[in-house]
PDB file of N, CA and C and ligand atoms in Angstrom:
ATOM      1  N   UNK A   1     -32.022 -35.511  38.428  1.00 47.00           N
ATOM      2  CA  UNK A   1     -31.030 -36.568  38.355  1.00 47.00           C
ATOM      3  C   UNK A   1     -30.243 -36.395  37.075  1.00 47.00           C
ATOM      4  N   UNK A   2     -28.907 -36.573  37.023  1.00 52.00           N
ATOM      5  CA  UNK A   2     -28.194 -36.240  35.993  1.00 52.00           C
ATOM      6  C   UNK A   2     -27.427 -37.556  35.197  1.00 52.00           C
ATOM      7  N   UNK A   3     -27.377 -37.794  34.153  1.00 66.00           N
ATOM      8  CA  UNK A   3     -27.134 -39.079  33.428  1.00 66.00           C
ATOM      9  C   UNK A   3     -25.311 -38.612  33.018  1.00 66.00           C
ATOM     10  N   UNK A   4     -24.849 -39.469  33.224  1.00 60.00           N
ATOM     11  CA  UNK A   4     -22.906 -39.457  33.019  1.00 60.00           C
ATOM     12  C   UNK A   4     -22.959 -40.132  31.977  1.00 60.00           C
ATOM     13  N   UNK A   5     -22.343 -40.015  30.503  1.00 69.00           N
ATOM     14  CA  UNK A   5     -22.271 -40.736  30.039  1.00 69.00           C
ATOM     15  C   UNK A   5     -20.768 -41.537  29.809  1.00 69.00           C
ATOM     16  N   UNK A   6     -20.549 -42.450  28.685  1.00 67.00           N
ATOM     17  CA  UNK A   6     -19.721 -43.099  29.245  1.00 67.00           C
ATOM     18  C   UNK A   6     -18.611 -42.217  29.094  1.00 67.00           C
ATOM     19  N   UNK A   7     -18.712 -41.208  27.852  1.00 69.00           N
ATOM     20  CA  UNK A   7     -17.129 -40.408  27.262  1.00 69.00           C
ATOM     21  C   UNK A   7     -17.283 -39.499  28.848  1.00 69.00           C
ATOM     22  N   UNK A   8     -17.995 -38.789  29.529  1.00 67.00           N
ATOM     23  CA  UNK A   8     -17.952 -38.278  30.698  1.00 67.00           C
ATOM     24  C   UNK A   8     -17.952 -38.366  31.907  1.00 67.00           C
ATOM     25  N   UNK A   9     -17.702 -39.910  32.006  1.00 52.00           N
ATOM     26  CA  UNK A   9     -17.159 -41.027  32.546  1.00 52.00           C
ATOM     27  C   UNK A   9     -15.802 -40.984  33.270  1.00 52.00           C
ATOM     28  N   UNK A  10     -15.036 -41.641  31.509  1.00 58.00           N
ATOM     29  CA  UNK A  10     -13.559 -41.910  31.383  1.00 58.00           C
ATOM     30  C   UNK A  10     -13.422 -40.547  31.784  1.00 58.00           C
ATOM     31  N   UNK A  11     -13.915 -39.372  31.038  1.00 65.00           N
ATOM     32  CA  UNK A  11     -12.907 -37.765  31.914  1.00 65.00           C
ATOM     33  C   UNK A  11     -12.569 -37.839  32.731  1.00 65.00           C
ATOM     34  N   UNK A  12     -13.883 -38.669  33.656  1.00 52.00           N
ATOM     35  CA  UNK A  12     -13.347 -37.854  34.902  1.00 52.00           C
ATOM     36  C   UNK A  12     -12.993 -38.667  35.976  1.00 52.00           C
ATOM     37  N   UNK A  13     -12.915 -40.394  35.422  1.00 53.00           N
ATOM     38  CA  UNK A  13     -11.557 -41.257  35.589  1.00 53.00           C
ATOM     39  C   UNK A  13     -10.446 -40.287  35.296  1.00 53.00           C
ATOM     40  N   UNK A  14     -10.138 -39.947  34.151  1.00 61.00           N
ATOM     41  CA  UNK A  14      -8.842 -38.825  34.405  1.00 61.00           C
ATOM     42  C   UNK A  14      -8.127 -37.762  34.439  1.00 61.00           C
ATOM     43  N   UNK A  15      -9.338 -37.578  34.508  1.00 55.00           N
ATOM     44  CA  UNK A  15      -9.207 -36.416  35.790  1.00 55.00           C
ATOM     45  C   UNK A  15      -9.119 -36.486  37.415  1.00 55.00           C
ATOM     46  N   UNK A  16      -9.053 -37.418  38.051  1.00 53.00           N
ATOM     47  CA  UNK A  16      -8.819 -37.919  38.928  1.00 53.00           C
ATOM     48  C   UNK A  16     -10.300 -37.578  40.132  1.00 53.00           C
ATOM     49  N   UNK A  17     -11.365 -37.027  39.262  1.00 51.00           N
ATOM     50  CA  UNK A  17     -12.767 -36.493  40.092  1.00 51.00           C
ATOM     51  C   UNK A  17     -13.439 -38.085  40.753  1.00 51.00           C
ATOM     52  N   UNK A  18     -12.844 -38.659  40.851  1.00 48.00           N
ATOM     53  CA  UNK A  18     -13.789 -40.091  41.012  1.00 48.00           C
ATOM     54  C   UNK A  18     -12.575 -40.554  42.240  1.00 48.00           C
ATOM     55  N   UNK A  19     -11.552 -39.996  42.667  1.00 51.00           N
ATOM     56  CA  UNK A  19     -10.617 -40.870  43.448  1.00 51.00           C
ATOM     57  C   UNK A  19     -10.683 -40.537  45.081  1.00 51.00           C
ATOM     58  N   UNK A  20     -11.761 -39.284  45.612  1.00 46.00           N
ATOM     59  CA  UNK A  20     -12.397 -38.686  46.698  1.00 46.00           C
ATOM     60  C   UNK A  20     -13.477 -40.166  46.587  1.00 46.00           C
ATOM     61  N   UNK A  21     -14.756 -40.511  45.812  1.00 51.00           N
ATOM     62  CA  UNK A  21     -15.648 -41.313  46.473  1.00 51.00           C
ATOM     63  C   UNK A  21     -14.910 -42.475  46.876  1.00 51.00           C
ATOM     64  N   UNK A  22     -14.035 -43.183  45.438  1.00 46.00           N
ATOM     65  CA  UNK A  22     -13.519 -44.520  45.554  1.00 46.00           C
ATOM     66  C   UNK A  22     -12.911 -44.457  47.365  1.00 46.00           C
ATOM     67  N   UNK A  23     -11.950 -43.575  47.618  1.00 46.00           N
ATOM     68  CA  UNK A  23     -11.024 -43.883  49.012  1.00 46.00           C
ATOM     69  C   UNK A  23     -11.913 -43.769  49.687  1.00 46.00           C
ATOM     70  N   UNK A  24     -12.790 -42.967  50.410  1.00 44.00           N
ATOM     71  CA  UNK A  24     -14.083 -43.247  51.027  1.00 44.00           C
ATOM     72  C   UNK A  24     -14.377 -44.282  51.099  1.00 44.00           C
ATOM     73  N   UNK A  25     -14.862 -44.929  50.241  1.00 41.00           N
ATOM     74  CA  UNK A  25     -15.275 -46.028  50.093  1.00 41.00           C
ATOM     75  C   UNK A  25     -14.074 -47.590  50.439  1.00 41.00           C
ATOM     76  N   UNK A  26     -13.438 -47.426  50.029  1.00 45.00           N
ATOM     77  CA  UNK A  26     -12.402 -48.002  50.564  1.00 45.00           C
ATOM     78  C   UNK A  26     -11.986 -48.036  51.854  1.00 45.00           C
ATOM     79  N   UNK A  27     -11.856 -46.845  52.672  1.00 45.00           N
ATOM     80  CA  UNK A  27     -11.667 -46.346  54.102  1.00 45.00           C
ATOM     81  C   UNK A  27     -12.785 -46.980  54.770  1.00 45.00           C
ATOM     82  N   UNK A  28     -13.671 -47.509  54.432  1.00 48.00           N
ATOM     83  CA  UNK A  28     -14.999 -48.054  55.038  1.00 48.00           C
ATOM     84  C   UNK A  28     -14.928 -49.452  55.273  1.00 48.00           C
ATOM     85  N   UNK A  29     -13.777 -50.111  54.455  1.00 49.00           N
ATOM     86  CA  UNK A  29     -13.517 -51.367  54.470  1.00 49.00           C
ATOM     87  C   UNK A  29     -12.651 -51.663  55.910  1.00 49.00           C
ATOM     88  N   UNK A  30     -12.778 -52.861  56.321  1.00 52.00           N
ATOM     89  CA  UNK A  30     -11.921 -53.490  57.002  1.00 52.00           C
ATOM     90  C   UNK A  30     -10.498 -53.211  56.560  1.00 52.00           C
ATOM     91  N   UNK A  31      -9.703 -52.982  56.875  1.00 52.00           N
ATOM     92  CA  UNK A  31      -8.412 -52.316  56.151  1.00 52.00           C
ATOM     93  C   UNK A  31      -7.170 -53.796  56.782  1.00 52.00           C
ATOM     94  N   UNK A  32      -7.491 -54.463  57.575  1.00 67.00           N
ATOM     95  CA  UNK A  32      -6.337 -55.170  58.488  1.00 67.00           C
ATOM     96  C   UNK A  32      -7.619 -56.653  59.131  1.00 67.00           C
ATOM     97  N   UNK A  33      -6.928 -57.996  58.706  1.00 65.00           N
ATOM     98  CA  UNK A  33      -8.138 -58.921  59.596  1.00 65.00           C
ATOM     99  C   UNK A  33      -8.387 -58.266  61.218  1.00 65.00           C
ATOM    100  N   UNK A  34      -7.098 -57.704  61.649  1.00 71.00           N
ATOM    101  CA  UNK A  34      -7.483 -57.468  63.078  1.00 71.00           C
ATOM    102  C   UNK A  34      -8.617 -57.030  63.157  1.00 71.00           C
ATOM    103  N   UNK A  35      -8.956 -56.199  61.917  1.00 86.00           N
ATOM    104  CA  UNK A  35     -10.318 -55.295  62.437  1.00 86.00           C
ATOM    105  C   UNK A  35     -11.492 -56.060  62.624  1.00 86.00           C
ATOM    106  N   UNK A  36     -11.519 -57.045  62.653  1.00 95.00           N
ATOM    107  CA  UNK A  36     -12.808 -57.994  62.626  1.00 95.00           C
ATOM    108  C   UNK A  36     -13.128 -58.815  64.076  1.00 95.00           C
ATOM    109  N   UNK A  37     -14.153 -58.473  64.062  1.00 97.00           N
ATOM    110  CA  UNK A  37     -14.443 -59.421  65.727  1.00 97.00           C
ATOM    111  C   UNK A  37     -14.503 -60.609  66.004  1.00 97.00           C
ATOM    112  N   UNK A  38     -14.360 -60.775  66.882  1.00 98.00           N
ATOM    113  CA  UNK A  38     -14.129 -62.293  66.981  1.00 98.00           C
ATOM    114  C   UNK A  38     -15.738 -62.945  66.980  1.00 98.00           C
ATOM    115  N   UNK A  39     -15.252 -64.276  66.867  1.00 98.00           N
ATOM    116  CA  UNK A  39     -16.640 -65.179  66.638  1.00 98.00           C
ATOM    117  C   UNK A  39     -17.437 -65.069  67.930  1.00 98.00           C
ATOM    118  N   UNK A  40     -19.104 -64.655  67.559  1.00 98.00           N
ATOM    119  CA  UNK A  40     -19.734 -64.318  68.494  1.00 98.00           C
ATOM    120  C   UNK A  40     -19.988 -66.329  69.035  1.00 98.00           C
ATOM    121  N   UNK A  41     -19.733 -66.751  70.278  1.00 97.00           N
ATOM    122  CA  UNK A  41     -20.186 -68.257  70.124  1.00 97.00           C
ATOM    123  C   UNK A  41     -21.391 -68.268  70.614  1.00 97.00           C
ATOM    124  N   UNK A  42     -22.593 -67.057  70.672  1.00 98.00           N
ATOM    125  CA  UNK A  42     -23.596 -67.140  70.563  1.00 98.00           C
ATOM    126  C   UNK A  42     -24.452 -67.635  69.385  1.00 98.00           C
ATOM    127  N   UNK A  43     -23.875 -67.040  68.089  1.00 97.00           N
ATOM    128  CA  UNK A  43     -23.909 -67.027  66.944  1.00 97.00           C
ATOM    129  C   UNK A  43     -24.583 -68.482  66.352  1.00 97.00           C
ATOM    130  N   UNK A  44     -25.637 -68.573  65.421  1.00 97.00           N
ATOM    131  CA  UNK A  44     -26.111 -69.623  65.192  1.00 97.00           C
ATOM    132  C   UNK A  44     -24.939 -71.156  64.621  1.00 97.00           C
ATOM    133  N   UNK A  45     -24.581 -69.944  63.799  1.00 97.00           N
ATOM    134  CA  UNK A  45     -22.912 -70.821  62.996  1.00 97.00           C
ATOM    135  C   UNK A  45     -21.940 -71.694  64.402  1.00 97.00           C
ATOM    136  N   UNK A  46     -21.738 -70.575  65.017  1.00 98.00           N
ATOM    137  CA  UNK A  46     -21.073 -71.081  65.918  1.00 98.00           C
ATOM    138  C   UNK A  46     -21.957 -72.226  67.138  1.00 98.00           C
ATOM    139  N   UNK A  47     -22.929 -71.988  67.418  1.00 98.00           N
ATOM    140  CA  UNK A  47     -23.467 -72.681  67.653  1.00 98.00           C
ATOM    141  C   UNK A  47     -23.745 -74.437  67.130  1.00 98.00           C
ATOM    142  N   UNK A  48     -24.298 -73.832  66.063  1.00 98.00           N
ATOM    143  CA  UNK A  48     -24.282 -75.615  65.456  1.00 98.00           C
ATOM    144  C   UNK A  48     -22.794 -76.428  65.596  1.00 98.00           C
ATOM    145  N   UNK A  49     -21.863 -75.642  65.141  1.00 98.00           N
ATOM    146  CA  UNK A  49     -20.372 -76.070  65.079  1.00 98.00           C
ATOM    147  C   UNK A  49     -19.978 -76.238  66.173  1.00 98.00           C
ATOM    148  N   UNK A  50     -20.896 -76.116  68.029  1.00 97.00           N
ATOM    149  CA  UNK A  50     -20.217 -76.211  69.111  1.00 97.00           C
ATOM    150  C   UNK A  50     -18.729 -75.690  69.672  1.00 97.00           C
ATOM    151  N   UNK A  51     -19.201 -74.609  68.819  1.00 98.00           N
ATOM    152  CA  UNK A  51     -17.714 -73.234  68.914  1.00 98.00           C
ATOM    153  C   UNK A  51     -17.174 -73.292  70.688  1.00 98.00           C
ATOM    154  N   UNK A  52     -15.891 -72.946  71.077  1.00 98.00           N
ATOM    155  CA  UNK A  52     -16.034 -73.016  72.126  1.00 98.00           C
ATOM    156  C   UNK A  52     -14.476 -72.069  71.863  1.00 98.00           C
ATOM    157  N   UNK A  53     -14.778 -70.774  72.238  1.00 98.00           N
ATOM    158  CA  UNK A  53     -13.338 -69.639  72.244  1.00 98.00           C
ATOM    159  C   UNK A  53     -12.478 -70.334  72.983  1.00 98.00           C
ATOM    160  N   UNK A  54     -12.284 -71.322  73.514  1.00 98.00           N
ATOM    161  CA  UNK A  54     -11.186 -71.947  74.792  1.00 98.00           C
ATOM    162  C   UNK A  54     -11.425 -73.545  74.390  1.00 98.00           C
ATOM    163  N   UNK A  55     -10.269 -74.271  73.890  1.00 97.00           N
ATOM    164  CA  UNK A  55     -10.760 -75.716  73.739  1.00 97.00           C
ATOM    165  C   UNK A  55     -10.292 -76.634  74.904  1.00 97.00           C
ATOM    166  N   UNK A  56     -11.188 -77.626  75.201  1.00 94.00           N
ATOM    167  CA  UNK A  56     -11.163 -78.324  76.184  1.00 94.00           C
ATOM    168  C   UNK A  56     -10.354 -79.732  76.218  1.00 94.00           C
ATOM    169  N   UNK A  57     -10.267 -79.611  74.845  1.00 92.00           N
ATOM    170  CA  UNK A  57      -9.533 -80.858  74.609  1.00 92.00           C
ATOM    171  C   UNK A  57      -7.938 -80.494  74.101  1.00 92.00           C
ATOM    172  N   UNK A  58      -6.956 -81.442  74.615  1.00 93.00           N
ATOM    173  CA  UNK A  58      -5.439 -80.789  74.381  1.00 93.00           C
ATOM    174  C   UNK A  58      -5.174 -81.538  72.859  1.00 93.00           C
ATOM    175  N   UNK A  59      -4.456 -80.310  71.979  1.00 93.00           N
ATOM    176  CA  UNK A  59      -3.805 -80.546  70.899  1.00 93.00           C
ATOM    177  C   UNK A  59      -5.057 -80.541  70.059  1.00 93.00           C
ATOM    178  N   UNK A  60      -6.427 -80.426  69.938  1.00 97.00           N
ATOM    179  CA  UNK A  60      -6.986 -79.600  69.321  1.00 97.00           C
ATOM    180  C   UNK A  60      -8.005 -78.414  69.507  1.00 97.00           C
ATOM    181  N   UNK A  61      -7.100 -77.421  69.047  1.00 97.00           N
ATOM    182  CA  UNK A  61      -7.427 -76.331  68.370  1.00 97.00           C
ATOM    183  C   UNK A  61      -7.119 -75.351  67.353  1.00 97.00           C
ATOM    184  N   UNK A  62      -7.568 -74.465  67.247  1.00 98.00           N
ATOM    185  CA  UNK A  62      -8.027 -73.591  65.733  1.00 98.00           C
ATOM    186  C   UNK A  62      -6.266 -73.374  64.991  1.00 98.00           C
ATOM    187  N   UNK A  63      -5.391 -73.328  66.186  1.00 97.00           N
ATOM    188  CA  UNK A  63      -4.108 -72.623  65.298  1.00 97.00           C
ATOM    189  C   UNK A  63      -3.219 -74.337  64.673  1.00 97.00           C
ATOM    190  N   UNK A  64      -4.426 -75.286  65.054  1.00 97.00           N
ATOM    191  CA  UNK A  64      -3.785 -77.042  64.513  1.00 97.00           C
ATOM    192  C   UNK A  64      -4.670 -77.381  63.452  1.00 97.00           C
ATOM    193  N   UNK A  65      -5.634 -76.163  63.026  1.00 98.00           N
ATOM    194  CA  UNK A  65      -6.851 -76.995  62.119  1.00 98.00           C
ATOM    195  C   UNK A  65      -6.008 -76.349  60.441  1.00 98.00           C
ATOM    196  N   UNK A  66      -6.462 -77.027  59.788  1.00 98.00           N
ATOM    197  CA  UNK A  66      -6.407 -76.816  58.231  1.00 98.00           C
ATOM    198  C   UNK A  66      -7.173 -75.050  57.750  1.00 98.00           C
ATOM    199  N   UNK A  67      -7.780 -75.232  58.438  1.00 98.00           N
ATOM    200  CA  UNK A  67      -8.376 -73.868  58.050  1.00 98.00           C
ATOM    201  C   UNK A  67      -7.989 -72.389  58.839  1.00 98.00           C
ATOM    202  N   UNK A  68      -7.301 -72.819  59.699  1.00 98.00           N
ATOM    203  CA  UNK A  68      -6.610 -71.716  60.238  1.00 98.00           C
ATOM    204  C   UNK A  68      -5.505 -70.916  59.801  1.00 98.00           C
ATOM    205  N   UNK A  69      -6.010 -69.496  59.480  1.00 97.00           N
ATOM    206  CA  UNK A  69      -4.393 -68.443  59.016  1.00 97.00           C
ATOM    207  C   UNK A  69      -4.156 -67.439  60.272  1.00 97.00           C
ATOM    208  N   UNK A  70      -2.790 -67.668  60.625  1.00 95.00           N
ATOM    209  CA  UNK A  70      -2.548 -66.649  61.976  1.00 95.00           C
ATOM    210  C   UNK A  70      -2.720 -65.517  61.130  1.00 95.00           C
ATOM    211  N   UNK A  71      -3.303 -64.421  62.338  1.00 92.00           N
ATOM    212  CA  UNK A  71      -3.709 -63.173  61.885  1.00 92.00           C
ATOM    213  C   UNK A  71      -2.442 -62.223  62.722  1.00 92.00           C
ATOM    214  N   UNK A  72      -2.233 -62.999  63.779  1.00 93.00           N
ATOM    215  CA  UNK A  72      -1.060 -62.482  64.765  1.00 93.00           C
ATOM    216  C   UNK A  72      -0.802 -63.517  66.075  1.00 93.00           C
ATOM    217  N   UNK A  73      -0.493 -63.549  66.782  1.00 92.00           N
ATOM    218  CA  UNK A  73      -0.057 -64.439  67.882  1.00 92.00           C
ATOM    219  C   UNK A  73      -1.513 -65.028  68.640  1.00 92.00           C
ATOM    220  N   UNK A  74      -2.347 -64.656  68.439  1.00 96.00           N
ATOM    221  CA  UNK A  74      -3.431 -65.101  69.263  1.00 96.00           C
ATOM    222  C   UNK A  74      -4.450 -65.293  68.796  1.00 96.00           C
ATOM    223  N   UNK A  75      -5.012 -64.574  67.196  1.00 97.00           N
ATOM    224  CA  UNK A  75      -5.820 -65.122  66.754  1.00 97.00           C
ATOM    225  C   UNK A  75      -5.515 -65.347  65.191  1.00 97.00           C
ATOM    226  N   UNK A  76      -6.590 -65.837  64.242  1.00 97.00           N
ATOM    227  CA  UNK A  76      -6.737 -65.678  62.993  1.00 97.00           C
ATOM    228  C   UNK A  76      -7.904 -65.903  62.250  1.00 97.00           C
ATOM    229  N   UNK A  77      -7.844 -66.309  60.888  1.00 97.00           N
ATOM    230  CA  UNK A  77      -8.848 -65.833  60.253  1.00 97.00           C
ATOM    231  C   UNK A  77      -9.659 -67.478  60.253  1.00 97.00           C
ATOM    232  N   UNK A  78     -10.247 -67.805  59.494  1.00 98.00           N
ATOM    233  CA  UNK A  78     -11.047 -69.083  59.522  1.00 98.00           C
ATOM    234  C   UNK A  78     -12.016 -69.227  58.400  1.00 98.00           C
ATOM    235  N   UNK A  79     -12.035 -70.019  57.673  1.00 96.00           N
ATOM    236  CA  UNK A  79     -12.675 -69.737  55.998  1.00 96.00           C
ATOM    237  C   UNK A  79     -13.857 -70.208  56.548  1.00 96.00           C
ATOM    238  N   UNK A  80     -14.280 -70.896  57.483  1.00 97.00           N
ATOM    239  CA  UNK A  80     -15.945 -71.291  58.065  1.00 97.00           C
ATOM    240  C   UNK A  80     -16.874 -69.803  58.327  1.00 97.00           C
ATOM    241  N   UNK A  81     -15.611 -68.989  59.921  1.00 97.00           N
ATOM    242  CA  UNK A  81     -16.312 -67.552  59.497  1.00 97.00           C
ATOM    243  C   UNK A  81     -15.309 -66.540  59.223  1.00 97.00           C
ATOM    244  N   UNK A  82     -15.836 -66.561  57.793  1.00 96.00           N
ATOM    245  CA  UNK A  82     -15.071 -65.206  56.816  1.00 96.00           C
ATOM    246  C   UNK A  82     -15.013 -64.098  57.410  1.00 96.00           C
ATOM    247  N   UNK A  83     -16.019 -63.309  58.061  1.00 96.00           N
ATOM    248  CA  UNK A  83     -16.509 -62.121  58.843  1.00 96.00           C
ATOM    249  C   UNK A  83     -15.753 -61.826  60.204  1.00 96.00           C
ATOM    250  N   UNK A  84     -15.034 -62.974  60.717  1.00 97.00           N
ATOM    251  CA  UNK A  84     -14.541 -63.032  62.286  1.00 97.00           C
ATOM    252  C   UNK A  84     -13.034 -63.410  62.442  1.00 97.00           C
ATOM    253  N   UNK A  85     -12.712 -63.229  63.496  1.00 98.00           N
ATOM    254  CA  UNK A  85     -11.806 -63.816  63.324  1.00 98.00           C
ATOM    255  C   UNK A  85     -11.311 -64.858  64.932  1.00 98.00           C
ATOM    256  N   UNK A  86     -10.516 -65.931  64.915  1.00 98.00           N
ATOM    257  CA  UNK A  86     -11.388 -66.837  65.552  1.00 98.00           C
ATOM    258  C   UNK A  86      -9.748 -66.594  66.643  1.00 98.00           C
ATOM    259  N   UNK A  87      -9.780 -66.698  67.951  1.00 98.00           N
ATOM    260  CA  UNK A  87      -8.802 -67.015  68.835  1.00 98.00           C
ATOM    261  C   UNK A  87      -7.770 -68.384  68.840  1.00 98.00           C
ATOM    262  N   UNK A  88      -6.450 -68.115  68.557  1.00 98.00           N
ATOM    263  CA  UNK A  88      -5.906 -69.489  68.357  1.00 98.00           C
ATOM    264  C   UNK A  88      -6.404 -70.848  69.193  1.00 98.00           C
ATOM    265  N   UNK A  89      -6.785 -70.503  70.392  1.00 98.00           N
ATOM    266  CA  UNK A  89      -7.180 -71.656  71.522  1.00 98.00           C
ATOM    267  C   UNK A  89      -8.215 -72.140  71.154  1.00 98.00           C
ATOM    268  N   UNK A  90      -9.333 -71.528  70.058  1.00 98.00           N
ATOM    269  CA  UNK A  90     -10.183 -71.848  70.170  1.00 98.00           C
ATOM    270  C   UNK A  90     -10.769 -73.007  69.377  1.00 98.00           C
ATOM    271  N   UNK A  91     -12.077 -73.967  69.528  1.00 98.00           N
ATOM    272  CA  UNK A  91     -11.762 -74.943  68.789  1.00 98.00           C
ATOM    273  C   UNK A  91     -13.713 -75.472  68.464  1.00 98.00           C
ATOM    274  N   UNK A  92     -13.953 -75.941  66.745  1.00 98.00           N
ATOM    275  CA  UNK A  92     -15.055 -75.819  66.784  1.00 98.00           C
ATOM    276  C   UNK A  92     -14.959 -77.997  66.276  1.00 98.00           C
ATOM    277  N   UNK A  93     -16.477 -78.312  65.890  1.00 97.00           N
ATOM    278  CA  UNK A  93     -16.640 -79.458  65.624  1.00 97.00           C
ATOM    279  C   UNK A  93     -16.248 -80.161  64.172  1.00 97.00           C
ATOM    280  N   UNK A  94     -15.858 -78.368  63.500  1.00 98.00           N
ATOM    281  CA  UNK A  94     -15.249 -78.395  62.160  1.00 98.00           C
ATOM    282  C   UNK A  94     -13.491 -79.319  61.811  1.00 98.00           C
ATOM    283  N   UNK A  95     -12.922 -79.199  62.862  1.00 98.00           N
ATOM    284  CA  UNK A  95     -11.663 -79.050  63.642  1.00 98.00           C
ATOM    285  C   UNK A  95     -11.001 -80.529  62.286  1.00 98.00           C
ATOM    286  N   UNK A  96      -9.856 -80.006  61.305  1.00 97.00           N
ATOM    287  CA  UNK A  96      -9.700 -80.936  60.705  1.00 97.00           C
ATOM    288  C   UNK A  96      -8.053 -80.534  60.878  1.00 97.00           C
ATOM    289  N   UNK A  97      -7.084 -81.624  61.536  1.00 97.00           N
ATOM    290  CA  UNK A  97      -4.981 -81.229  62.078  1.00 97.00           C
ATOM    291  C   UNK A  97      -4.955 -81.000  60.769  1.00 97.00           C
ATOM    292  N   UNK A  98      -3.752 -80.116  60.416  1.00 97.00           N
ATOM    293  CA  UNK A  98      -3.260 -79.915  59.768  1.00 97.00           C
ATOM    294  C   UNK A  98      -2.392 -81.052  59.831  1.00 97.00           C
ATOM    295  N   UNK A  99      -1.797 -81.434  58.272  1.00 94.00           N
ATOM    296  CA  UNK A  99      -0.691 -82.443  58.171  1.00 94.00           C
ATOM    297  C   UNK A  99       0.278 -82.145  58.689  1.00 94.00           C
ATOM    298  N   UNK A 100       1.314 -83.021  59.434  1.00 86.00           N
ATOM    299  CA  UNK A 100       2.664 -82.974  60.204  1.00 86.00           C
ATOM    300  C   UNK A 100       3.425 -83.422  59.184  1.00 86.00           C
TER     301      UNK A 100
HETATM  302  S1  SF4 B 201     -12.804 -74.865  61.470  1.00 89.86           S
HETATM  303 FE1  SF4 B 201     -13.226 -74.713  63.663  1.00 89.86          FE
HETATM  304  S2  SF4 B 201     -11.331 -75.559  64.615  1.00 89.86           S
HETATM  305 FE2  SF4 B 201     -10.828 -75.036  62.478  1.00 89.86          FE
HETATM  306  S3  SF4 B 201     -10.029 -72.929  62.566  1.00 89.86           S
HETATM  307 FE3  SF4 B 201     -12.224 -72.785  62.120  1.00 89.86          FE
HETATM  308  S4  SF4 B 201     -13.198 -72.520  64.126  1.00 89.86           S
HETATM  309 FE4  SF4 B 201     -11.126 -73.304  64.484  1.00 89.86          FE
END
């Protein structure tokens, strides 16, 4: 095992030897919310919250709640689940209108 220290470090910060792992690593990320799946409503979270991808009730759902950011025309993101991303129709027990 080989010890870097810090002056051999910064080198090779610039030297640019460190900018192959970083993008790798980066490339591994979610790059776009699209890339994220939608809320499993199996899911315990979703569960307790009585998630329901299709809401049954008119004038509320996810693209009328406070916590909803369109991601694109049909779905978006949802600060309840960070990891997913939730279908505009869809509507949980969280459900707080946005102000008019
Ligand atoms: S809190 Fe519930 S109703 Fe509001 S956006 Fe999230 S999942 Fe939809």
């Amino acid at each position: 095992m080989s010890k870097v220290s810090r002056r051999d470090f910064t080198r090779l910060l610039g030297t640019g030897a460190l900018a192959i792992p970083v993008s790798t690593l980066v490339a591994q990320l979610p790059s776009h919310a699209e890339d994220l799946p939608l809320v499993d409503p199996e899911s315990a979270t979703a569960k307790q919250l009585q998630y329901v991808a299709v809401t049954e009730v008119e004038g509320k759902r996810c693209d009328g709640c406070v916590l909803y950011t369109a991601s694109d025309d049909v779905n978006g993101k949802c600060s309840i689940f960070p990891a997913n991303l939730v279908p505009a129709e869809a509507w949980c027990s969280a459900y707080a209108p946005k102000p008019s």
